Amino acid sequence: MNFGSIFVSEAFGTGMLVLLGVGVVANVLLAKSKGFDGGWLLINMGWGLGVMAGVYVAYKTGGHLNPAVTLGIWASGAHEFAPGIDITLTNAVAYVAGQMVGGFLGATVAYLAYRRHFEAEPDPAKKLAVFSTGPEIRSYGWNFVTEVIATFALVLVILGFGHTPTGLGPLAAGLLVVGIGASLGGPTGYAINPARDLAPRIAHAVLPMGSKVPTPAERVKVSAGTNSELPDTATGPGAPRADYPAHKNSDWSYAWVPVVGPLVGGLLAGLVAQILF
C-alpha cells in the first residue's frame, strides 16, 4: 500500500473509533441525553465497541488506530506494520497522520450529532470531558505512570494476539479496551492513545462550545419572567448564556500526559514483546 492508502484507511478507522467513543461519553455526560448518567461501564463498553468497529473499517492496514500501537509494532522487531506494509519511516508517518486526522474528524462528527445537547449543557468541564481525558487526582508524574502502565498492557496483549490467533479478531481488541477501562481507567480516564486524546482536544479548542444564544423572542420571555431556563442577565443582540464562562479551557497543561505516556508504554511493550514472543 502507498502513503495515501495507509492514510485513508487509518483515518477512517480512527474516525469511527473516536466517533463512537466520544459519542458514548456525550451520551452519558451531556444534559437531556437519553443515556445521561449511564455510568462508567457504559463508557467502557462504548469505547471497546468503537475500537472493534474501527479495526474492522481499517482492516487493510491492520487497524492500528493508535500511534502507540504503531510504535509498539515497530519496537517489537517486526518487519511489517500489517501484511504487505513494510516498516519504514514514511509508512509510520502515514499511519500517525491518518490517525490524528481521523481522530479530529470523528470528534467533530460526534459534536454535530450532539450539537443541541452541548448547547443545553451549562458545565464546561463536562464538555471538555466528552472530548479528552483528565485525571481524578491531578499529579502529572503519577498520571503519566498510569498511562504508561495501561498502554503497556494494551500494546503487549495486542502484539500477543498476532502470535496466538483466536479467531476473535477485532472483537478481542475491543474486549481488551473494555477490560483496561474497567481495571486501569479510574485515575486518568485511560487515554492509552494520543490520537484519541490530542486530536479531539484540538477539536474541542476550535469548535464552538458555548451554551445556546437566546433569540430575541426568548429574551422577551426572560424579561417577562415566563422562561426560567434562560437567565435574565442575557441581554442585547446575540448575548451569550450567562451560565457559560467566556473563556474556554481545553486543559493544555495536562495534554502532554495522554500523549507521552501512551507512546512510552507502547515502546516498552514492543521491547518486552521481543523477549516474550
Tab-separated table of C-alpha atoms in Angstrom:
chain	number	residue	atom	x	y	z
A	1	MET	CA	0.000	0.000	0.000
A	2	ASN	CA	1.140	3.543	-0.701
A	3	PHE	CA	1.170	6.533	1.658
A	4	GLY	CA	-2.286	7.725	0.627
A	5	SER	CA	-3.941	4.336	1.033
A	6	ILE	CA	-2.481	3.873	4.508
A	7	PHE	CA	-3.525	7.403	5.486
A	8	VAL	CA	-7.117	6.956	4.299
A	9	SER	CA	-7.555	3.554	5.934
A	10	GLU	CA	-6.262	4.687	9.317
A	11	ALA	CA	-8.162	7.993	9.114
A	12	PHE	CA	-11.494	6.273	8.537
A	13	GLY	CA	-10.813	3.594	11.140
A	14	THR	CA	-9.701	6.056	13.810
A	15	GLY	CA	-12.557	8.361	12.878
A	16	MET	CA	-15.039	5.567	13.522
A	17	LEU	CA	-13.358	4.725	16.832
A	18	VAL	CA	-13.480	8.329	18.054
A	19	LEU	CA	-16.996	8.962	16.710
A	20	LEU	CA	-18.382	6.093	18.784
A	21	GLY	CA	-16.108	6.722	21.767
A	22	VAL	CA	-16.720	10.452	22.035
A	23	GLY	CA	-20.363	9.728	21.285
A	24	VAL	CA	-20.818	7.409	24.251
A	25	VAL	CA	-19.202	9.915	26.616
A	26	ALA	CA	-21.503	12.645	25.284
A	27	ASN	CA	-24.468	10.323	25.771
A	28	VAL	CA	-23.562	9.730	29.417
A	29	LEU	CA	-22.457	13.243	30.418
A	30	LEU	CA	-24.463	15.823	28.498
A	31	ALA	CA	-27.729	17.274	29.710
A	32	LYS	CA	-31.002	15.897	28.342
A	33	SER	CA	-29.368	12.921	26.604
A	34	LYS	CA	-31.240	9.632	26.784
A	35	GLY	CA	-28.125	7.937	28.137
A	36	PHE	CA	-27.499	10.589	30.785
A	37	ASP	CA	-25.763	9.229	33.905
A	38	GLY	CA	-25.362	5.805	32.296
A	39	GLY	CA	-22.164	5.200	34.221
A	40	TRP	CA	-18.545	4.234	33.770
A	41	LEU	CA	-19.161	0.737	32.425
A	42	LEU	CA	-21.377	2.103	29.631
A	43	ILE	CA	-18.499	4.383	28.648
A	44	ASN	CA	-16.094	1.415	28.748
A	45	MET	CA	-18.384	-0.642	26.532
A	46	GLY	CA	-18.863	2.213	24.081
A	47	TRP	CA	-15.129	2.726	23.681
A	48	GLY	CA	-14.490	-1.006	23.370
A	49	LEU	CA	-17.112	-1.421	20.662
A	50	GLY	CA	-15.738	1.695	18.986
A	51	VAL	CA	-12.325	0.027	18.815
A	52	MET	CA	-13.891	-3.098	17.325
A	53	ALA	CA	-15.715	-1.065	14.667
A	54	GLY	CA	-12.628	0.984	13.864
A	55	VAL	CA	-10.419	-2.083	13.427
A	56	TYR	CA	-12.945	-3.567	11.009
A	57	VAL	CA	-13.009	-0.333	8.981
A	58	ALA	CA	-9.193	-0.131	8.839
A	59	TYR	CA	-8.595	-3.846	8.269
A	60	LYS	CA	-6.365	-3.211	5.245
A	61	THR	CA	-3.743	-1.520	7.434
A	62	GLY	CA	-4.155	-3.804	10.424
A	63	GLY	CA	-6.385	-1.318	12.253
A	64	HIS	CA	-3.713	0.297	14.420
A	65	LEU	CA	-5.859	3.390	15.152
A	66	ASN	CA	-3.258	4.448	17.702
A	67	PRO	CA	0.297	5.840	17.367
A	68	ALA	CA	1.296	3.813	20.450
A	69	VAL	CA	0.323	0.600	18.658
A	70	THR	CA	2.226	1.645	15.537
A	71	LEU	CA	5.302	2.452	17.645
A	72	GLY	CA	4.963	-0.777	19.619
A	73	ILE	CA	4.893	-2.895	16.471
A	74	TRP	CA	7.980	-1.100	15.191
A	75	ALA	CA	9.805	-1.583	18.515
A	76	SER	CA	8.881	-5.279	18.612
A	77	GLY	CA	11.265	-6.040	15.754
A	78	ALA	CA	8.513	-6.889	13.278
A	79	HIS	CA	9.203	-6.435	9.574
A	80	GLU	CA	5.711	-5.274	8.610
A	81	PHE	CA	3.115	-2.980	10.141
A	82	ALA	CA	0.488	-5.190	8.504
A	83	PRO	CA	0.618	-7.781	5.720
A	84	GLY	CA	2.149	-6.090	2.691
A	85	ILE	CA	3.109	-2.872	4.533
A	86	ASP	CA	6.815	-2.663	5.302
A	87	ILE	CA	8.050	-0.910	8.414
A	88	THR	CA	9.546	2.339	7.126
A	89	LEU	CA	9.555	5.898	8.429
A	90	THR	CA	7.344	7.015	5.547
A	91	ASN	CA	4.729	4.385	6.302
A	92	ALA	CA	4.874	5.205	10.006
A	93	VAL	CA	4.166	8.864	9.204
A	94	ALA	CA	1.214	7.801	7.052
A	95	TYR	CA	-0.216	5.776	9.941
A	96	VAL	CA	0.138	8.533	12.530
A	97	ALA	CA	-1.080	11.302	10.216
A	98	GLY	CA	-4.163	9.293	9.331
A	99	GLN	CA	-4.842	8.529	12.973
A	100	MET	CA	-4.620	12.173	14.015
A	101	VAL	CA	-6.788	13.477	11.183
A	102	GLY	CA	-9.308	10.700	11.749
A	103	GLY	CA	-9.446	11.457	15.461
A	104	PHE	CA	-10.192	15.115	14.785
A	105	LEU	CA	-12.883	14.351	12.211
A	106	GLY	CA	-14.514	11.666	14.343
A	107	ALA	CA	-14.742	14.056	17.294
A	108	THR	CA	-16.189	16.755	15.066
A	109	VAL	CA	-18.901	14.459	13.710
A	110	ALA	CA	-19.776	13.329	17.253
A	111	TYR	CA	-20.072	17.002	18.196
A	112	LEU	CA	-22.511	17.572	15.334
A	113	ALA	CA	-24.613	14.602	16.463
A	114	TYR	CA	-24.909	16.117	19.959
A	115	ARG	CA	-24.888	19.795	18.960
A	116	ARG	CA	-28.099	20.739	20.765
A	117	HIS	CA	-27.036	18.854	23.870
A	118	PHE	CA	-23.799	20.822	24.001
A	119	GLU	CA	-25.959	23.943	23.856
A	120	ALA	CA	-28.120	22.662	26.713
A	121	GLU	CA	-25.175	21.662	28.926
A	122	PRO	CA	-24.033	24.523	31.210
A	123	ASP	CA	-20.951	22.776	32.668
A	124	PRO	CA	-17.810	23.440	30.566
A	125	ALA	CA	-15.902	20.678	32.385
A	126	LYS	CA	-18.353	18.074	31.104
A	127	LYS	CA	-17.986	19.392	27.573
A	128	LEU	CA	-14.220	19.008	27.757
A	129	ALA	CA	-14.577	15.530	29.285
A	130	VAL	CA	-16.573	14.438	26.234
A	131	PHE	CA	-13.541	15.075	24.033
A	132	SER	CA	-10.494	14.350	26.149
A	133	THR	CA	-9.328	12.656	29.305
A	134	GLY	CA	-8.401	14.216	32.625
A	135	PRO	CA	-7.160	12.950	35.974
A	136	GLU	CA	-9.347	12.451	39.014
A	137	ILE	CA	-6.366	13.394	41.196
A	138	ARG	CA	-4.042	15.749	39.333
A	139	SER	CA	-0.466	14.578	39.797
A	140	TYR	CA	1.330	14.785	36.482
A	141	GLY	CA	4.036	12.266	37.364
A	142	TRP	CA	1.658	9.606	38.639
A	143	ASN	CA	-0.887	10.345	35.889
A	144	PHE	CA	1.944	9.726	33.422
A	145	VAL	CA	2.793	6.414	35.132
A	146	THR	CA	-0.843	5.313	34.923
A	147	GLU	CA	-0.975	5.996	31.189
A	148	VAL	CA	2.314	4.150	30.648
A	149	ILE	CA	1.038	1.081	32.518
A	150	ALA	CA	-2.356	0.996	30.817
A	151	THR	CA	-0.884	1.446	27.336
A	152	PHE	CA	1.812	-1.133	28.029
A	153	ALA	CA	-0.948	-3.629	28.808
A	154	LEU	CA	-2.870	-2.670	25.673
A	155	VAL	CA	0.033	-2.933	23.235
A	156	LEU	CA	1.640	-6.021	24.757
A	157	VAL	CA	-1.592	-8.004	24.553
A	158	ILE	CA	-2.261	-6.759	21.016
A	159	LEU	CA	1.199	-7.936	19.988
A	160	GLY	CA	0.416	-11.256	21.634
A	161	PHE	CA	-2.734	-11.582	19.508
A	162	GLY	CA	-0.522	-11.908	16.445
A	163	HIS	CA	1.195	-14.981	17.893
A	164	THR	CA	-1.873	-16.633	19.412
A	165	PRO	CA	-4.727	-16.308	16.895
A	166	THR	CA	-8.136	-16.976	18.417
A	167	GLY	CA	-10.478	-16.121	15.572
A	168	LEU	CA	-11.999	-13.273	17.574
A	169	GLY	CA	-10.185	-10.635	15.504
A	170	PRO	CA	-11.334	-7.044	16.188
A	171	LEU	CA	-13.688	-8.244	18.936
A	172	ALA	CA	-10.682	-9.309	21.004
A	173	ALA	CA	-9.192	-5.815	20.739
A	174	GLY	CA	-12.492	-4.269	21.765
A	175	LEU	CA	-12.845	-6.534	24.797
A	176	LEU	CA	-9.271	-5.719	25.787
A	177	VAL	CA	-10.089	-1.993	25.809
A	178	VAL	CA	-13.201	-2.639	27.915
A	179	GLY	CA	-11.064	-4.581	30.388
A	180	ILE	CA	-8.390	-1.898	30.596
A	181	GLY	CA	-11.011	0.779	31.164
A	182	ALA	CA	-12.680	-1.225	33.921
A	183	SER	CA	-9.378	-2.069	35.607
A	184	LEU	CA	-6.998	0.833	34.987
A	185	GLY	CA	-9.187	3.662	33.750
A	186	GLY	CA	-10.114	5.183	37.098
A	187	PRO	CA	-7.148	7.517	37.713
A	188	THR	CA	-6.904	9.226	34.294
A	189	GLY	CA	-9.781	8.044	32.118
A	190	TYR	CA	-7.389	5.757	30.164
A	191	ALA	CA	-6.476	7.709	27.049
A	192	ILE	CA	-3.971	4.968	26.019
A	193	ASN	CA	-3.927	6.584	22.582
A	194	PRO	CA	-2.532	10.007	21.577
A	195	ALA	CA	-4.860	10.197	18.570
A	196	ARG	CA	-7.860	9.512	20.802
A	197	ASP	CA	-6.974	12.361	23.188
A	198	LEU	CA	-4.952	15.045	21.395
A	199	ALA	CA	-6.968	15.180	18.170
A	200	PRO	CA	-10.356	15.508	19.936
A	201	ARG	CA	-8.833	18.032	22.357
A	202	ILE	CA	-7.885	20.152	19.340
A	203	ALA	CA	-11.471	19.779	18.097
A	204	HIS	CA	-12.721	20.993	21.483
A	205	ALA	CA	-10.438	24.010	21.213
A	206	VAL	CA	-11.721	25.097	17.791
A	207	LEU	CA	-15.401	24.118	17.908
A	208	PRO	CA	-17.989	26.461	19.463
A	209	MET	CA	-18.757	25.166	22.962
A	210	GLY	CA	-20.947	27.927	24.374
A	211	SER	CA	-24.495	27.408	25.519
A	212	LYS	CA	-27.314	28.310	23.187
A	213	VAL	CA	-27.677	32.009	22.431
A	214	PRO	CA	-31.228	33.155	23.242
A	215	THR	CA	-33.263	34.535	20.377
A	216	PRO	CA	-34.890	37.988	20.613
A	217	ALA	CA	-38.224	36.286	21.345
A	218	GLU	CA	-36.647	34.274	24.157
A	219	ARG	CA	-35.142	37.431	25.628
A	220	VAL	CA	-38.622	38.974	25.698
A	221	LYS	CA	-39.841	35.929	27.634
A	222	VAL	CA	-36.968	36.298	30.051
A	223	SER	CA	-37.801	39.929	30.737
A	224	ALA	CA	-41.430	38.941	31.309
A	225	GLY	CA	-40.393	36.161	33.684
A	226	THR	CA	-42.022	33.437	31.568
A	227	ASN	CA	-38.978	31.266	30.861
A	228	SER	CA	-36.947	30.350	33.916
A	229	GLU	CA	-34.417	28.355	31.890
A	230	LEU	CA	-32.905	31.477	30.324
A	231	PRO	CA	-31.103	33.843	32.699
A	232	ASP	CA	-32.384	37.409	32.730
A	233	THR	CA	-28.789	38.672	32.555
A	234	ALA	CA	-28.565	37.670	28.887
A	235	THR	CA	-29.254	40.990	27.194
A	236	GLY	CA	-28.510	42.606	23.890
A	237	PRO	CA	-28.372	41.090	20.392
A	238	GLY	CA	-26.528	37.775	20.370
A	239	ALA	CA	-25.784	37.817	24.094
A	240	PRO	CA	-24.366	34.511	25.375
A	241	ARG	CA	-25.943	32.429	28.086
A	242	ALA	CA	-24.838	33.881	31.403
A	243	ASP	CA	-24.234	30.400	32.835
A	244	TYR	CA	-21.293	29.739	30.495
A	245	PRO	CA	-17.924	31.439	31.036
A	246	ALA	CA	-16.452	33.480	28.211
A	247	HIS	CA	-13.113	31.632	28.453
A	248	LYS	CA	-12.916	28.060	27.142
A	249	ASN	CA	-10.256	25.877	28.738
A	250	SER	CA	-9.023	22.786	26.862
A	251	ASP	CA	-6.621	21.926	29.727
A	252	TRP	CA	-3.460	22.121	27.637
A	253	SER	CA	-1.290	21.904	30.756
A	254	TYR	CA	-2.336	18.247	31.076
A	255	ALA	CA	-2.405	17.422	27.359
A	256	TRP	CA	1.163	16.059	27.249
A	257	VAL	CA	0.342	13.219	29.674
A	258	PRO	CA	-2.068	11.286	27.389
A	259	VAL	CA	0.386	11.735	24.503
A	260	VAL	CA	3.781	10.967	26.013
A	261	GLY	CA	2.553	8.329	28.471
A	262	PRO	CA	0.979	6.092	25.799
A	263	LEU	CA	3.983	6.467	23.494
A	264	VAL	CA	6.333	5.351	26.269
A	265	GLY	CA	4.010	2.485	27.184
A	266	GLY	CA	3.789	1.331	23.579
A	267	LEU	CA	7.563	1.496	23.152
A	268	LEU	CA	8.164	-0.540	26.315
A	269	ALA	CA	5.588	-3.123	25.261
A	270	GLY	CA	7.307	-3.542	21.904
A	271	LEU	CA	10.675	-4.094	23.560
A	272	VAL	CA	9.257	-6.633	26.027
A	273	ALA	CA	7.476	-8.417	23.168
A	274	GLN	CA	10.861	-9.189	21.642
A	275	ILE	CA	11.581	-11.287	24.728
A	276	LEU	CA	8.172	-12.891	25.199
A	277	PHE	CA	7.046	-13.672	21.661
